[in-house]
XYZ file of C-alpha atoms in Angstrom:
464
model
C -27.647 -156.537 -61.086
C -30.128 -154.349 -63.062
C -28.842 -151.175 -61.557
C -25.288 -152.331 -62.942
C -26.744 -152.699 -66.471
C -28.689 -149.425 -66.363
C -25.328 -147.736 -65.438
C -23.703 -149.536 -68.276
C -26.248 -148.473 -70.619
C -26.178 -144.854 -69.468
C -22.511 -144.928 -69.903
C -22.460 -146.411 -73.206
C -24.757 -143.537 -74.394
C -21.988 -141.303 -73.133
C -19.332 -143.291 -75.098
C -21.425 -143.222 -78.240
C -21.744 -139.343 -78.122
C -17.943 -138.554 -77.144
C -15.706 -141.475 -78.393
C -13.310 -139.815 -81.066
C -13.187 -143.086 -83.076
C -16.018 -145.537 -84.192
C -13.795 -148.479 -83.047
C -13.496 -147.038 -79.594
C -17.225 -146.381 -79.409
C -17.896 -150.057 -80.536
C -15.602 -151.543 -77.937
C -16.757 -149.507 -74.934
C -20.483 -149.861 -75.807
C -20.097 -153.649 -76.211
C -18.180 -154.119 -72.906
C -20.140 -151.686 -71.012
C -23.515 -153.551 -71.757
C -22.010 -157.049 -71.334
C -19.671 -156.645 -68.346
C -20.759 -153.512 -66.697
C -19.178 -154.559 -63.211
C -15.800 -154.293 -64.737
C -16.520 -151.919 -67.801
C -18.322 -148.974 -65.886
C -15.468 -148.362 -63.405
C -12.697 -148.793 -66.190
C -14.546 -146.416 -68.659
C -14.920 -143.678 -66.072
C -11.329 -143.930 -65.482
C -9.693 -144.657 -69.046
C -12.587 -144.048 -71.432
C -12.861 -140.496 -71.292
C -11.450 -138.396 -74.186
C -12.116 -134.856 -73.093
C -10.345 -132.868 -70.403
C -13.456 -131.015 -68.744
C -12.853 -127.743 -67.410
C -9.421 -127.053 -69.080
C -11.295 -127.400 -72.548
C -13.991 -124.771 -71.400
C -11.276 -122.304 -70.081
C -9.495 -122.231 -73.324
C -12.999 -121.752 -75.513
C -14.348 -119.308 -73.061
C -13.315 -116.053 -74.543
C -14.580 -114.157 -71.279
C -12.351 -115.991 -69.063
C -9.512 -114.629 -67.105
C -6.976 -117.055 -68.820
C -8.108 -116.426 -72.252
C -8.028 -112.753 -71.818
C -4.571 -112.757 -70.305
C -3.382 -115.026 -73.073
C -4.892 -113.261 -75.733
C -3.062 -110.269 -74.806
C 0.293 -112.104 -74.695
C -0.583 -113.857 -78.084
C -1.015 -110.370 -79.796
C 2.363 -109.426 -78.526
C 3.784 -112.415 -79.969
C 2.060 -112.100 -83.403
C 4.241 -109.058 -83.889
C 6.983 -111.356 -84.305
C 5.495 -113.899 -86.817
C 7.469 -114.650 -89.989
C 6.268 -116.299 -93.325
C 7.414 -120.007 -93.650
C 10.368 -120.111 -95.937
C 9.034 -123.179 -97.582
C 7.356 -122.794 -100.955
C 4.751 -125.356 -99.950
C 1.861 -124.533 -97.366
C 2.986 -127.005 -94.678
C 2.369 -124.615 -92.054
C -0.854 -123.128 -92.962
C -3.204 -125.572 -91.140
C -0.465 -126.463 -88.441
C -0.217 -122.877 -87.098
C -3.991 -122.712 -86.912
C -3.826 -125.642 -84.724
C -1.214 -124.338 -82.678
C -3.136 -120.863 -82.003
C 0.640 -119.701 -81.963
C 2.668 -118.025 -84.832
C 5.851 -119.135 -86.430
C 8.432 -116.945 -84.927
C 11.775 -115.948 -86.403
C 15.010 -114.874 -84.871
C 15.685 -118.089 -82.950
C 19.080 -119.941 -82.397
C 18.481 -123.918 -81.910
C 20.800 -126.321 -80.291
C 20.097 -130.230 -80.862
C 20.823 -131.975 -77.494
C 21.516 -135.849 -78.140
C 21.482 -138.124 -75.357
C 21.566 -137.402 -71.427
C 25.037 -135.964 -70.809
C 24.544 -133.180 -73.343
C 20.781 -132.470 -72.116
C 21.517 -132.432 -68.410
C 24.687 -130.147 -69.008
C 22.640 -127.870 -71.014
C 19.600 -127.834 -68.635
C 21.978 -127.367 -65.403
C 23.667 -124.590 -67.266
C 20.477 -123.053 -68.112
C 19.306 -123.056 -64.303
C 22.607 -121.490 -63.486
C 22.282 -118.640 -65.793
C 18.770 -117.776 -64.920
C 18.800 -114.197 -63.386
C 14.729 -113.521 -62.942
C 12.937 -116.496 -63.263
C 12.526 -120.662 -64.140
C 9.390 -122.208 -65.373
C 9.903 -125.887 -65.131
C 7.503 -128.872 -66.154
C 8.134 -132.361 -66.467
C 6.170 -135.671 -66.602
C 8.522 -137.670 -64.529
C 10.590 -136.297 -61.588
C 12.389 -139.075 -59.631
C 13.792 -138.717 -56.215
C 17.378 -140.094 -57.262
C 20.808 -138.695 -57.828
C 19.930 -136.822 -60.855
C 16.473 -135.748 -59.428
C 18.096 -134.720 -56.125
C 20.760 -132.579 -58.178
C 18.060 -131.141 -60.384
C 16.210 -130.211 -57.014
C 19.315 -128.840 -55.219
C 20.116 -126.541 -58.228
C 16.461 -125.108 -58.300
C 16.600 -124.540 -54.486
C 19.858 -122.640 -54.882
C 18.416 -120.307 -57.602
C 15.264 -119.685 -55.399
C 17.611 -118.606 -52.351
C 19.317 -116.512 -54.720
C 15.823 -114.808 -55.440
C 15.149 -116.128 -58.795
C 11.427 -116.912 -59.084
C 10.966 -120.730 -59.620
C 7.730 -122.373 -60.859
C 7.862 -125.908 -60.927
C 4.974 -128.193 -62.344
C 4.847 -131.942 -62.410
C 2.361 -134.685 -63.395
C 0.945 -136.680 -60.537
C 0.527 -139.695 -62.484
C 3.936 -139.916 -64.072
C 5.615 -138.574 -60.810
C 3.432 -140.818 -58.817
C 6.561 -142.219 -56.855
C 7.775 -138.723 -56.108
C 8.269 -138.173 -52.161
C 6.473 -135.663 -50.193
C 9.774 -134.897 -48.659
C 11.236 -133.843 -52.253
C 8.475 -131.635 -52.601
C 8.607 -130.164 -49.140
C 12.065 -129.250 -49.532
C 11.561 -127.313 -52.630
C 8.708 -125.736 -50.991
C 10.709 -124.537 -48.088
C 13.317 -122.924 -50.233
C 10.705 -120.794 -51.826
C 10.033 -122.858 -54.957
C 6.406 -122.617 -56.203
C 5.579 -126.406 -56.712
C 2.346 -127.788 -57.970
C 1.181 -130.972 -59.682
C -0.873 -130.636 -62.831
C -3.896 -131.808 -61.153
C -5.556 -133.884 -63.711
C -8.318 -134.915 -61.332
C -9.454 -131.622 -60.724
C -13.050 -130.641 -61.525
C -16.285 -132.548 -61.077
C -15.816 -134.239 -64.579
C -12.378 -135.556 -63.727
C -12.621 -136.759 -60.632
C -11.898 -140.320 -61.101
C -10.030 -140.265 -64.422
C -6.413 -140.941 -64.405
C -6.164 -141.430 -68.392
C -5.046 -137.729 -69.094
C -1.338 -136.987 -68.548
C 0.544 -134.052 -68.989
C 3.462 -135.416 -70.861
C 5.288 -132.207 -71.659
C 8.762 -131.607 -70.631
C 9.691 -128.047 -70.738
C 11.997 -125.573 -69.053
C 12.115 -121.584 -69.690
C 14.595 -119.472 -68.425
C 13.850 -115.789 -68.178
C 11.723 -115.790 -71.263
C 14.822 -115.955 -73.541
C 15.955 -119.637 -73.634
C 13.797 -122.692 -73.455
C 14.117 -126.593 -73.586
C 11.778 -129.428 -74.804
C 12.183 -133.058 -75.810
C 12.080 -136.375 -74.618
C 13.940 -136.173 -71.359
C 12.383 -136.537 -67.955
C 14.276 -136.054 -64.495
C 15.804 -139.472 -63.336
C 18.831 -141.436 -63.410
C 17.864 -143.787 -66.228
C 17.692 -140.779 -68.611
C 21.459 -140.549 -67.987
C 22.669 -143.853 -67.239
C 20.237 -146.191 -68.986
C 18.578 -149.110 -67.616
C 19.682 -152.841 -66.629
C 17.111 -154.511 -68.623
C 17.170 -152.291 -71.864
C 20.520 -150.826 -72.120
C 21.840 -147.102 -72.675
C 19.233 -144.493 -72.998
C 18.945 -143.101 -76.515
C 17.036 -139.576 -76.417
C 16.686 -136.203 -77.957
C 16.210 -132.802 -76.518
C 16.209 -129.265 -78.064
C 17.374 -126.000 -76.646
C 15.823 -122.863 -78.202
C 17.080 -119.242 -77.643
C 15.046 -116.395 -79.141
C 11.171 -115.336 -79.623
C 9.917 -118.880 -79.605
C 10.830 -119.214 -75.938
C 8.081 -116.788 -75.191
C 5.520 -119.199 -76.906
C 6.659 -121.915 -74.651
C 6.241 -119.707 -71.846
C 2.710 -119.069 -72.852
C 1.972 -122.752 -72.881
C 3.562 -123.180 -69.540
C 1.326 -120.416 -68.010
C -1.996 -122.220 -69.519
C -0.764 -125.453 -67.574
C 0.038 -123.509 -64.458
C -3.273 -121.620 -64.453
C -5.176 -124.860 -64.661
C -3.143 -126.273 -61.712
C -3.095 -123.239 -59.419
C -5.686 -120.643 -60.700
C -2.923 -118.082 -60.763
C -1.150 -116.347 -63.646
C 2.458 -115.130 -62.530
C 3.311 -111.713 -63.958
C 6.248 -112.322 -66.283
C 7.948 -110.151 -68.934
C 7.053 -110.573 -72.645
C 9.824 -108.948 -74.560
C 11.258 -111.142 -77.022
C 15.086 -111.498 -77.538
C 16.045 -112.082 -81.245
C 19.020 -114.174 -81.845
C 20.412 -113.225 -85.435
C 23.212 -115.412 -86.096
C 21.006 -118.362 -87.019
C 17.625 -116.715 -87.413
C 15.696 -120.192 -87.400
C 11.856 -119.951 -87.831
C 10.330 -121.796 -85.070
C 6.565 -122.807 -84.457
C 5.798 -124.147 -80.979
C 2.786 -126.598 -81.156
C 1.079 -127.639 -77.976
C -1.581 -130.228 -78.188
C -3.753 -132.229 -75.879
C -7.436 -133.652 -75.038
C -8.504 -130.014 -74.428
C -8.250 -129.210 -78.081
C -11.106 -128.778 -80.523
C -9.074 -130.886 -83.179
C -6.874 -133.959 -82.626
C -3.958 -131.637 -83.011
C -0.887 -134.048 -82.661
C -2.403 -136.647 -85.224
C -3.246 -133.706 -87.644
C 0.073 -132.247 -87.246
C 1.682 -135.738 -88.161
C -0.584 -136.243 -91.084
C -0.077 -133.094 -92.582
C 3.994 -133.624 -92.164
C 3.470 -136.928 -94.129
C 1.073 -135.133 -96.604
C 3.448 -132.460 -97.274
C 6.729 -134.522 -97.921
C 8.065 -134.467 -101.179
C 11.376 -136.299 -100.870
C 11.628 -137.772 -97.403
C 9.731 -138.178 -94.004
C 11.605 -139.814 -91.286
C 10.040 -140.584 -87.673
C 11.682 -141.514 -84.520
C 9.268 -142.805 -81.637
C 9.653 -145.324 -78.853
C 6.022 -146.117 -79.023
C 4.583 -146.889 -82.773
C 0.774 -147.588 -82.728
C -0.615 -144.853 -85.060
C -4.097 -144.527 -85.880
C -5.602 -145.601 -89.106
C -5.399 -142.100 -90.649
C -1.684 -141.952 -89.873
C -1.159 -145.450 -91.253
C -2.894 -144.682 -94.453
C -1.033 -141.409 -94.993
C 2.365 -143.331 -94.256
C 1.586 -145.895 -96.830
C 0.417 -143.493 -99.594
C 3.549 -141.388 -99.154
C 5.686 -144.532 -99.509
C 3.702 -145.603 -102.731
C 4.089 -142.108 -104.145
C 8.062 -142.583 -103.919
C 8.703 -140.584 -100.802
C 11.531 -142.015 -98.600
C 9.376 -143.092 -95.518
C 11.512 -144.230 -92.579
C 10.291 -145.152 -89.234
C 12.845 -145.692 -86.319
C 11.719 -147.683 -83.083
C 13.383 -149.436 -80.222
C 14.234 -153.292 -80.631
C 13.988 -153.645 -76.993
C 10.670 -152.386 -75.712
C 9.874 -151.077 -72.167
C 6.113 -151.845 -72.800
C 5.467 -155.418 -73.836
C 1.703 -154.606 -74.974
C 3.049 -151.973 -77.347
C 5.721 -154.136 -78.755
C 3.154 -156.927 -79.800
C 0.699 -154.395 -81.007
C 3.057 -152.751 -83.576
C 3.112 -156.419 -85.317
C -0.504 -156.098 -85.937
C 0.215 -153.548 -88.713
C 3.732 -153.271 -89.600
C 3.275 -155.902 -92.411
C 1.105 -153.865 -94.610
C 3.434 -150.670 -94.068
C 6.423 -152.755 -95.069
C 4.492 -154.009 -98.107
C 4.023 -150.441 -99.156
C 7.454 -149.663 -98.982
C 7.841 -147.909 -95.793
C 11.211 -148.810 -93.956
C 11.108 -149.862 -90.529
C 14.442 -149.590 -88.389
C 14.798 -151.225 -84.943
C 17.384 -149.468 -82.968
C 19.672 -152.272 -81.148
C 21.923 -150.242 -78.880
C 19.688 -149.385 -76.059
C 16.117 -147.984 -75.618
C 15.213 -145.311 -78.093
C 13.108 -142.839 -76.478
C 13.602 -139.731 -78.660
C 10.632 -138.128 -80.547
C 11.748 -136.284 -83.720
C 10.824 -136.265 -87.407
C 12.374 -134.916 -90.285
C 10.318 -133.637 -93.390
C 12.287 -132.443 -96.367
C 14.364 -129.701 -95.114
C 12.234 -129.169 -91.937
C 12.568 -131.005 -88.590
C 10.859 -131.257 -85.392
C 11.794 -132.247 -81.750
C 9.209 -132.789 -79.144
C 7.269 -135.100 -76.794
C 4.867 -136.803 -79.142
C 4.747 -140.425 -79.456
C 3.110 -142.066 -82.706
C 0.367 -143.734 -80.507
C -3.006 -142.872 -79.400
C -2.178 -141.716 -76.224
C 0.041 -138.858 -77.653
C -2.545 -138.248 -80.245
C -5.607 -137.917 -77.922
C -5.126 -138.452 -74.267
C -1.756 -136.518 -73.423
C -0.854 -133.052 -73.031
C 2.136 -132.660 -75.466
C 4.620 -130.194 -77.034
C 6.335 -130.061 -80.365
C 9.191 -127.542 -81.631
C 8.892 -127.181 -85.543
C 12.235 -125.764 -86.885
C 11.796 -124.502 -90.410
C 15.705 -124.129 -90.865
C 17.773 -126.212 -93.490
C 21.120 -126.140 -91.301
C 18.904 -127.630 -88.190
C 17.571 -130.251 -90.621
C 21.099 -131.143 -91.526
C 22.094 -131.756 -88.007
C 18.708 -133.899 -87.466
C 19.528 -135.868 -90.585
C 22.935 -136.771 -89.344
C 21.365 -137.755 -86.003
C 18.923 -140.171 -87.887
C 21.788 -141.333 -90.004
C 23.794 -142.469 -87.059
C 20.700 -144.096 -85.487
C 20.066 -146.016 -88.483
C 23.664 -147.255 -88.625
C 22.863 -148.774 -85.187
C 19.729 -150.377 -86.107
C 18.390 -153.187 -88.231
C 15.917 -152.871 -90.979
C 13.078 -155.009 -91.034
C 11.762 -157.284 -93.689
C 8.264 -158.347 -94.512
C 9.375 -162.088 -93.865
C 9.985 -161.285 -90.464
C 6.071 -160.607 -90.401
C 4.784 -163.500 -92.253
C 7.154 -165.936 -90.623
C 5.798 -165.213 -87.015
C 4.394 -168.272 -85.270
C 0.500 -168.314 -84.724
C 0.779 -167.314 -81.031
C 2.559 -164.386 -81.995
C 0.146 -163.209 -84.296
C -2.655 -163.921 -81.876
C -0.830 -161.842 -79.154
C -0.254 -159.099 -81.767
C -4.024 -158.698 -82.685
C -4.851 -159.102 -78.902
C -2.496 -156.324 -77.966
C -3.797 -154.027 -80.923
C -7.151 -154.044 -79.363
C -6.011 -152.074 -76.666
C -4.455 -149.489 -78.905
C -7.171 -146.612 -77.859
C -5.550 -146.610 -74.291
C -2.023 -147.670 -75.107
């Protein structure tokens, strides 16, 4: 018993020094010293907020990955363009991204599964040299098998295929699925989040990125994983409403660089790939690729969202399936609404995570009271992650919750193009028309048990 409390005390010191929020530190310290038998193993599995090793490789200027990627980054910098906006929205965000805003891109907004999988499969078919493929969830079902067979066919044609998946998100992926890819010549690896002595027991960090790059000229990212539900929906929550983005142009190389950083962590290898940008002049959209994750020095995703809210002069609209933002984002949303900015949040009516559903009710009241408009999508499960800030828009993998802000590896494409923003605006308007707008009375009239459940669920916000 004494040993357990000593281990709990030592762990609480580590939590005190490393927790990113005071609330998280207090919660861990109390539990580690009162119920160490339960709290200690839980902390070392779920309580960590730094991805050891990966973070060190990013910051060590003499490391192989930093030298290699620095060379590629210098090449990308030559295609940097200035933000077309009069405000300085991207000044800080570019520094967070460590990647430049790149012009000469063509963007295609992909709404729902049919358009997205048609585009992904066409991209695989068109690849001539190599494919970089990364998904959080890959399922061994009909869509997963079709995806697998298309990759196998390209590998047999002599196209180099690099396939990375998250072992926690894809925990159910069969060994036969992976083996068949390998036997066809596909380079397959799991992200390996438990690699390294400091990460041996943790399962809290996930690589939530969904990325595909073809020949360094075309790239895809967004909310879609590989599985039947992303096309067909699910019986309990209805049709799947999701958003993806296709990018043709120099920004595809920025996504290639992000993939290589993940690939190097998983394999300690760096494939030799071409780095000559192909400029698309038809649309000439400036695009910034912003990777984020627990290896970052700052809380990149949270700061990106806060900067977007802060810079909004007319509107800031968000779409997120999971809405449990930190106190900083909540305060920024309220302040923007009080300043007269059109602030709208689109979230699902039907949740796939009951804790997240109840946790949101703990803070929706003050947001509504400040003038933030909350819409609940009613025609299926809303899974798209996008936002619109004045005449700029973004599509990516970031949810408005602590997991995406601090625990997951994520990626976002910021598109500084009014024509693309108009497409995203039309998408939002169509979604709002399929949603109901919440009223403050809905929060105030909830029974006591519901309010207690909401506050209790909100206590788990740091790991939701």
